[in-house]
Amino acid sequence: LHYPLRRQRQMCIRDREKSLFKILNEPLNNDSNNSKTNIKEDDYFSKQIRSIISFPTFLLHTLRIYLANTKGAEINSPDVNDKKLIENFDIETNFTDQKQVTEFIELLWKLRILFDRYVIKWIYNEEEKEEYHDIENIQISKSSITNKNGSTNETISIQRLSSTGETITALVVLQGMLYHSQEMITQYWLTPFLHFLSNAEIENDNEVLNRLEVLDNDLFYSTDSDKLKDRTYRFIFKDTSKLYNNLKNTTDYLSGAYGTNYPNYIFYKLEYILWKNREKLCKKYPKLNIDKWSNYRMTAKNSVEHIFPQKAQDENKHIQYLSEDRFEYIKNIKPLDEFGNLVLISPGMNSEYSNKPYKEKKGKFDSKLDIDSLKSALIFKEEEWDYDKAVFHRNEMISLIKEYINLTLNQ
C-alpha cells in the first residue's frame, strides 16, 4: 500500500519480435548510446503518494471482510490492531486448508484494487510543498522510441492521474472528514465500505458516494455506544429498513450548548454538508466566495474555539454578547457555549485567536487566501457577532443537517 517515491514507474518492452537467443547473439552496436530518440508523449513526473493506512492495517480490514463473507455476523470480530496481527488471524481456526488461504489471497487482491480506485491517498505536491487527500487512478499509456538505425522500442508508462468530477470530489471530501474525525490508525469505516465495494454490482460512482454517506450517518451520527469495531462489523449485515434507527436528535443535540464537549466529528461532518451545499449558500450570501468554497480541503483540526470569547480582554468588556436582562430567560445553558458560537480550528489558530474580540478574529480570517473552515466563513460574513446571531447560525446548521440526512436516506 505504500507507493515508492520516485518520478515515474516505467516498464520497457523492447524488440518483442526477437527471441532471447537472437538478442544474445547480435553483434554489439557501438552507436547504441548515440541513438536519436523520438518520444511521442511529454515527460511525466508523478507526485509522491502514500496510503492513509499501513499494510498490516489493510490486512486486518481484509480479514474482517473475509470472516464476514465466510462466517457471518455472529462471530466476535477482530479489532484493527497491527500489534495483534498474528493473533487476530488465528490461523489454526480460520485457515485450516489451502482453499481458505487461496480465497483470502484472492480477496486481498480484489480489495487492493478497489482500495486504489475508491479510497483517498496522501498526495504530496512537490511544487506547492503541501500534502493533501485525493483519489488518483492509474493510467497506462504507450509511447514509441525511434532509434537512429530506424528500429523502434515500445515504452509502457504507468501514471497516476487525479480523478475528476463532482462525485469523486465529494468522495474525497467525505473520506477526508472520516479520516480526520476518526482514529487515524484504525479507520474502522473501511471495513463496511470495502465490503460493499467488493460485493455490490456498482453501476456508477454515485452509488459509492451514497453508500458511504449512509454508512457515515448510521455509524457515527448515532446514539449507539457499542465499540466501533463491533458496530462497523454489524453494519455489513444491517437490514436497510433498520438504517438510521438510532440517529441523534439533531435539534436537541445542537441546542444543548455543550461547548467544548461537542466532539470534533460533528464539526467535520458539518464541513462536508456545507461543502455539498456551497452553491446554494454562496448564492444566498453574496459575501461568500464560491471559488474558495469549491477548492476547500479537509485539514487536521482539534481545537474547539468560541467565536465570541469566554473571557474578554479588559479593553473589550464593553462589547456585549448578550444583555444582562436577557440572561434570566435562558435556563440551564451557557449562552457562550451555543453551538452557533463554536468552530473547530487548528491549535495554532486557537492560540492566534485567543480571547481577541470578534472583529479582530474576523480580520485574521478574511486575510487568508484559502478557507480552512466553512462554518467559520458563514460566521465571519457578519460585521458584528452576538448571541442572537449565534442562535440563528445554529438553527441554520440544524436545518442543513436534517435536510442532508433525509436526502441520503431517500436516494
XYZ file of C-alpha atoms in Angstrom:
411
model
C 0.000 0.000 0.000
C 2.931 2.343 0.278
C 3.918 3.776 -3.050
C 7.635 4.244 -3.869
C 8.544 7.895 -4.024
C 10.070 8.036 -7.460
C 9.499 10.154 -10.532
C 7.996 7.596 -12.828
C 7.046 3.980 -12.862
C 8.076 2.692 -16.219
C 8.345 -0.707 -17.789
C 10.085 -1.070 -21.093
C 9.326 -3.865 -23.501
C 11.949 -3.921 -26.229
C 12.127 -5.715 -29.529
C 9.236 -8.070 -28.849
C 9.652 -9.869 -32.148
C 13.160 -11.067 -31.228
C 13.874 -14.210 -29.274
C 16.262 -14.137 -26.327
C 18.703 -16.302 -28.343
C 18.803 -13.776 -31.218
C 19.337 -10.830 -28.897
C 22.248 -12.510 -27.131
C 23.952 -13.402 -30.422
C 23.633 -9.982 -32.071
C 26.915 -8.041 -32.560
C 27.413 -5.127 -30.199
C 26.281 -1.831 -31.690
C 28.772 0.810 -30.542
C 26.415 3.570 -31.665
C 23.572 2.423 -29.422
C 24.230 5.111 -26.845
C 24.076 7.789 -29.547
C 20.665 6.741 -30.846
C 18.292 9.508 -31.770
C 15.070 9.184 -29.818
C 11.642 10.497 -30.619
C 9.371 10.189 -27.596
C 5.777 10.727 -28.616
C 4.498 11.892 -25.246
C 5.536 14.508 -22.751
C 7.738 13.525 -19.859
C 5.639 12.689 -16.824
C 6.566 13.412 -13.244
C 4.417 11.724 -10.633
C 3.541 13.166 -7.261
C 4.623 11.424 -4.108
C 1.841 9.186 -2.856
C 1.308 7.249 0.351
C -1.569 5.278 1.795
C -3.783 6.516 4.617
C -3.259 3.198 6.448
C -0.387 0.750 6.914
C -0.274 -2.607 5.146
C -0.851 -4.601 8.396
C -3.958 -2.459 8.968
C -5.148 -3.221 5.441
C -4.586 -6.938 6.099
C -6.791 -6.732 9.200
C -9.593 -4.972 7.330
C -9.332 -7.706 4.703
C -9.511 -10.354 7.430
C -12.666 -8.782 8.883
C -14.286 -8.803 5.441
C -13.135 -12.390 4.809
C -14.704 -13.519 8.096
C -17.906 -11.628 7.288
C -18.086 -13.485 3.956
C -17.299 -16.914 5.389
C -18.545 -16.950 8.989
C -21.300 -14.354 9.081
C -22.469 -11.910 11.720
C -22.314 -13.984 14.875
C -18.559 -14.077 15.447
C -16.595 -11.729 17.664
C -14.993 -9.540 15.010
C -11.245 -8.981 15.345
C -10.090 -5.478 16.135
C -7.793 -3.480 13.894
C -4.594 -3.601 15.917
C -1.436 -4.329 13.965
C 0.349 -5.308 17.173
C -2.003 -8.310 17.360
C -1.800 -9.156 13.666
C -0.814 -12.844 14.053
C -3.153 -13.359 17.000
C -6.138 -11.862 15.158
C -5.561 -14.034 12.106
C -5.900 -17.141 14.313
C -4.535 -19.353 11.545
C -5.367 -22.651 13.281
C -9.065 -21.736 13.268
C -9.575 -19.571 10.181
C -7.098 -21.054 7.700
C -7.025 -24.814 8.060
C -6.696 -25.704 4.381
C -5.297 -24.414 1.113
C -8.728 -23.384 -0.198
C -9.212 -20.874 2.617
C -5.757 -19.409 2.088
C -6.397 -19.079 -1.644
C -9.743 -17.377 -1.032
C -8.119 -14.886 1.334
C -5.338 -14.032 -1.140
C -7.879 -13.557 -3.948
C -9.956 -11.295 -1.691
C -6.839 -9.359 -0.691
C -6.015 -8.696 -4.337
C -9.601 -7.664 -5.137
C -9.766 -5.265 -2.182
C -6.370 -3.857 -3.066
C -7.658 -2.838 -6.489
C -10.863 -1.361 -5.038
C -8.886 0.464 -2.357
C -6.704 2.015 -5.021
C -9.700 3.102 -7.057
C -12.087 4.439 -4.418
C -10.113 5.367 -1.280
C -8.217 8.607 -0.721
C -4.448 8.720 -0.565
C -1.989 11.243 0.765
C -0.612 13.205 -2.193
C 2.490 15.360 -1.807
C 2.799 18.100 -4.376
C 6.487 18.971 -4.508
C 5.900 22.191 -6.408
C 3.380 23.544 -3.899
C 5.120 21.913 -0.917
C 1.881 20.594 0.523
C 0.263 17.242 1.218
C -3.441 16.656 0.739
C -6.008 13.921 0.157
C -7.093 12.888 -3.308
C -8.237 9.883 -5.306
C -5.909 9.167 -8.176
C -6.390 6.412 -10.714
C -3.772 4.585 -12.717
C -3.465 5.359 -16.393
C -1.415 3.117 -18.646
C -0.119 4.744 -21.812
C 2.204 3.621 -24.565
C 4.863 5.527 -26.458
C 7.451 4.585 -29.017
C 11.125 5.453 -29.275
C 12.715 5.607 -32.727
C 16.401 4.810 -32.734
C 18.999 6.162 -35.177
C 19.119 2.866 -37.046
C 15.360 3.006 -37.659
C 14.341 0.390 -35.098
C 11.697 1.250 -32.515
C 11.278 0.430 -28.876
C 7.920 0.460 -27.152
C 7.586 2.032 -23.726
C 4.681 1.452 -21.383
C 4.222 4.226 -18.813
C 2.126 3.783 -15.712
C 0.926 7.125 -14.376
C -1.321 8.308 -11.562
C -3.810 10.986 -12.509
C -6.319 12.810 -10.330
C -9.879 11.635 -10.798
C -12.285 14.391 -11.754
C -15.992 15.088 -11.412
C -18.304 16.246 -8.651
C -18.976 12.751 -7.293
C -15.319 11.770 -6.936
C -14.528 15.153 -5.386
C -17.350 14.585 -2.884
C -15.873 11.160 -2.070
C -12.533 12.837 -1.368
C -14.083 15.454 0.938
C -16.263 12.888 2.755
C -13.394 10.451 3.277
C -11.204 13.329 4.416
C -13.852 14.096 7.012
C -13.891 10.470 8.189
C -10.113 10.223 8.204
C -9.623 13.314 10.352
C -12.570 12.707 12.700
C -11.857 9.032 13.466
C -8.888 7.233 14.985
C -6.265 7.601 12.263
C -4.573 4.237 12.835
C -7.678 2.035 12.596
C -10.111 3.807 10.219
C -12.845 1.253 11.032
C -15.200 2.679 8.407
C -13.047 0.984 5.773
C -14.339 -2.483 6.708
C -18.011 -1.953 5.732
C -17.061 0.378 2.884
C -14.669 -2.090 1.239
C -17.114 -4.932 1.891
C -19.758 -3.018 -0.040
C -17.367 -2.304 -2.899
C -16.356 -5.960 -3.155
C -19.896 -7.369 -3.104
C -22.018 -4.797 -4.934
C -22.549 -4.530 -8.657
C -21.575 -0.882 -8.928
C -23.024 0.923 -11.926
C -21.729 4.422 -11.192
C -19.767 6.427 -8.647
C -22.941 7.968 -7.206
C -23.832 4.591 -5.693
C -20.467 4.513 -3.937
C -20.864 8.037 -2.576
C -24.397 7.455 -1.332
C -23.420 4.233 0.422
C -20.576 5.974 2.232
C -22.860 8.857 3.251
C -25.397 6.396 4.685
C -22.620 4.455 6.407
C -21.286 7.641 7.992
C -24.698 8.772 9.235
C -25.679 5.401 10.656
C -22.362 4.661 12.359
C -21.064 7.992 13.574
C -24.159 10.199 13.982
C -25.695 7.583 16.230
C -26.634 7.167 19.877
C -25.218 3.601 19.795
C -22.320 3.451 22.247
C -21.020 -0.047 21.407
C -17.413 -0.457 20.373
C -16.687 0.844 16.912
C -15.080 -2.438 15.844
C -18.393 -4.203 16.534
C -20.687 -1.540 15.074
C -18.737 -1.340 11.822
C -18.784 -5.139 11.513
C -22.533 -5.369 12.238
C -23.237 -2.673 9.649
C -22.236 -5.149 6.937
C -25.291 -7.261 7.781
C -27.696 -4.458 8.668
C -31.107 -4.530 7.021
C -31.818 -1.329 5.095
C -35.144 -0.982 6.925
C -33.222 -0.547 10.187
C -30.880 2.143 8.979
C -30.953 5.415 10.932
C -32.917 3.855 13.820
C -30.506 5.269 16.387
C -29.671 8.668 14.929
C -29.150 11.622 17.205
C -31.964 14.128 17.511
C -30.258 16.993 15.701
C -32.358 19.780 17.231
C -31.859 18.595 20.806
C -28.212 17.777 20.246
C -27.150 21.108 18.751
C -29.411 23.155 21.038
C -27.759 21.692 24.118
C -24.966 24.293 24.264
C -22.335 21.701 25.224
C -19.408 23.955 24.399
C -16.078 22.130 24.143
C -17.836 18.830 24.940
C -19.057 18.646 21.338
C -16.850 16.060 19.616
C -14.705 17.074 16.674
C -16.775 14.769 14.481
C -19.873 16.983 14.386
C -17.817 19.945 13.172
C -16.133 17.839 10.488
C -19.462 16.391 9.403
C -20.918 19.853 9.088
C -17.967 20.933 6.926
C -18.878 18.213 4.431
C -22.561 19.177 4.471
C -21.711 22.854 3.983
C -19.388 21.982 1.103
C -22.163 19.978 -0.571
C -24.461 22.999 -0.206
C -21.832 25.513 -1.312
C -23.651 26.748 -4.424
C -26.895 27.330 -2.541
C -25.162 29.069 0.377
C -22.928 31.254 -1.798
C -25.985 32.338 -3.773
C -27.890 33.088 -0.549
C -24.966 35.024 0.941
C -23.153 37.021 -1.807
C -20.237 37.819 0.525
C -19.149 34.168 0.332
C -16.600 33.254 -2.332
C -17.752 30.262 -4.399
C -14.232 29.634 -5.780
C -12.756 29.383 -2.298
C -15.599 27.123 -1.176
C -15.174 24.843 -4.192
C -11.427 24.495 -3.544
C -11.900 23.720 0.157
C -9.922 20.810 1.606
C -10.334 18.980 4.888
C -7.357 19.518 7.170
C -6.422 18.410 10.666
C -8.149 20.412 13.398
C -8.666 19.515 17.035
C -9.446 22.684 18.959
C -12.980 23.966 19.622
C -12.925 27.763 19.645
C -15.524 30.198 20.982
C -16.082 32.911 18.377
C -17.244 35.385 20.991
C -14.561 34.816 23.652
C -15.337 33.278 27.010
C -13.081 35.774 28.738
C -12.968 39.122 27.024
C -9.893 41.277 27.387
C -10.363 44.249 29.721
C -10.440 46.770 26.899
C -13.211 44.799 25.155
C -15.555 44.099 28.049
C -17.932 46.798 26.835
C -18.774 44.614 23.811
C -21.881 42.627 24.717
C -22.697 39.113 23.562
C -25.966 39.040 25.483
C -27.500 41.768 27.632
C -27.753 41.016 31.348
C -31.547 41.446 31.423
C -31.920 38.545 28.954
C -29.880 36.030 30.933
C -32.841 35.270 33.204
C -34.814 33.899 30.238
C -32.112 31.412 29.291
C -32.346 28.361 31.519
C -29.798 25.582 32.085
C -27.352 26.573 29.354
C -24.324 28.775 28.991
C -25.023 31.156 26.091
C -21.357 31.313 25.094
C -21.353 27.511 24.700
C -24.006 27.693 21.971
C -23.107 25.504 19.010
C -23.558 28.571 16.825
C -20.741 30.295 18.701
C -18.277 27.438 18.179
C -15.894 26.427 15.396
C -13.241 23.739 15.069
C -9.788 25.106 14.265
C -6.147 24.093 14.446
C -4.253 24.576 17.732
C -2.168 27.286 16.063
C -5.258 29.274 15.101
C -6.686 28.785 18.582
C -3.682 30.458 20.172
C -3.801 33.159 17.487
C -7.484 33.904 18.171
C -7.103 33.558 21.948
C -9.512 35.954 23.718
C -9.487 38.534 20.966
C -12.776 40.269 20.086
C -14.879 39.185 17.133
C -13.694 41.893 14.740
C -10.022 41.004 15.230
C -10.763 37.332 14.580
C -12.778 38.274 11.524
C -9.879 40.370 10.206
C -7.459 37.466 10.587
C -9.868 35.064 8.873
C -10.665 37.424 5.989
C -6.971 37.992 5.279
C -6.368 34.321 4.429
C -6.055 33.222 0.826
C -7.845 29.908 1.445
C -10.731 28.837 3.647
C -9.810 26.347 6.354
C -13.291 26.256 7.930
C -16.583 26.697 6.070
C -18.501 27.141 9.312
C -16.132 29.990 10.166
C -16.746 31.536 6.735
C -20.505 31.610 7.423
C -19.932 33.242 10.794
C -17.337 35.799 9.704
C -19.503 37.112 6.876
C -21.262 39.063 9.676
C -19.978 42.511 10.662
C -20.951 42.021 14.304
C -21.471 38.927 16.443
C -23.773 38.306 19.389
C -25.995 35.651 20.942
C -28.905 36.198 18.530
C -26.653 35.705 15.512
C -25.175 32.566 17.120
C -28.667 31.124 17.635
C -29.641 31.948 14.041
C -26.461 30.256 12.794
C -27.109 27.196 14.973
C -30.677 26.858 13.668
C -29.454 27.146 10.086
C -26.941 24.353 10.724
C -29.682 22.183 12.221
C -31.825 22.631 9.100
C -28.939 21.763 6.770
C -28.049 18.601 8.705
C -31.665 17.398 8.772
C -32.084 18.063 5.080
C -28.858 16.228 4.273
C -29.739 13.140 6.313
C -33.196 12.894 4.738
C -31.699 13.164 1.263
C -29.134 10.417 1.881
C -31.767 8.017 3.162
C -34.121 8.590 0.229
C -31.579 8.429 -2.609
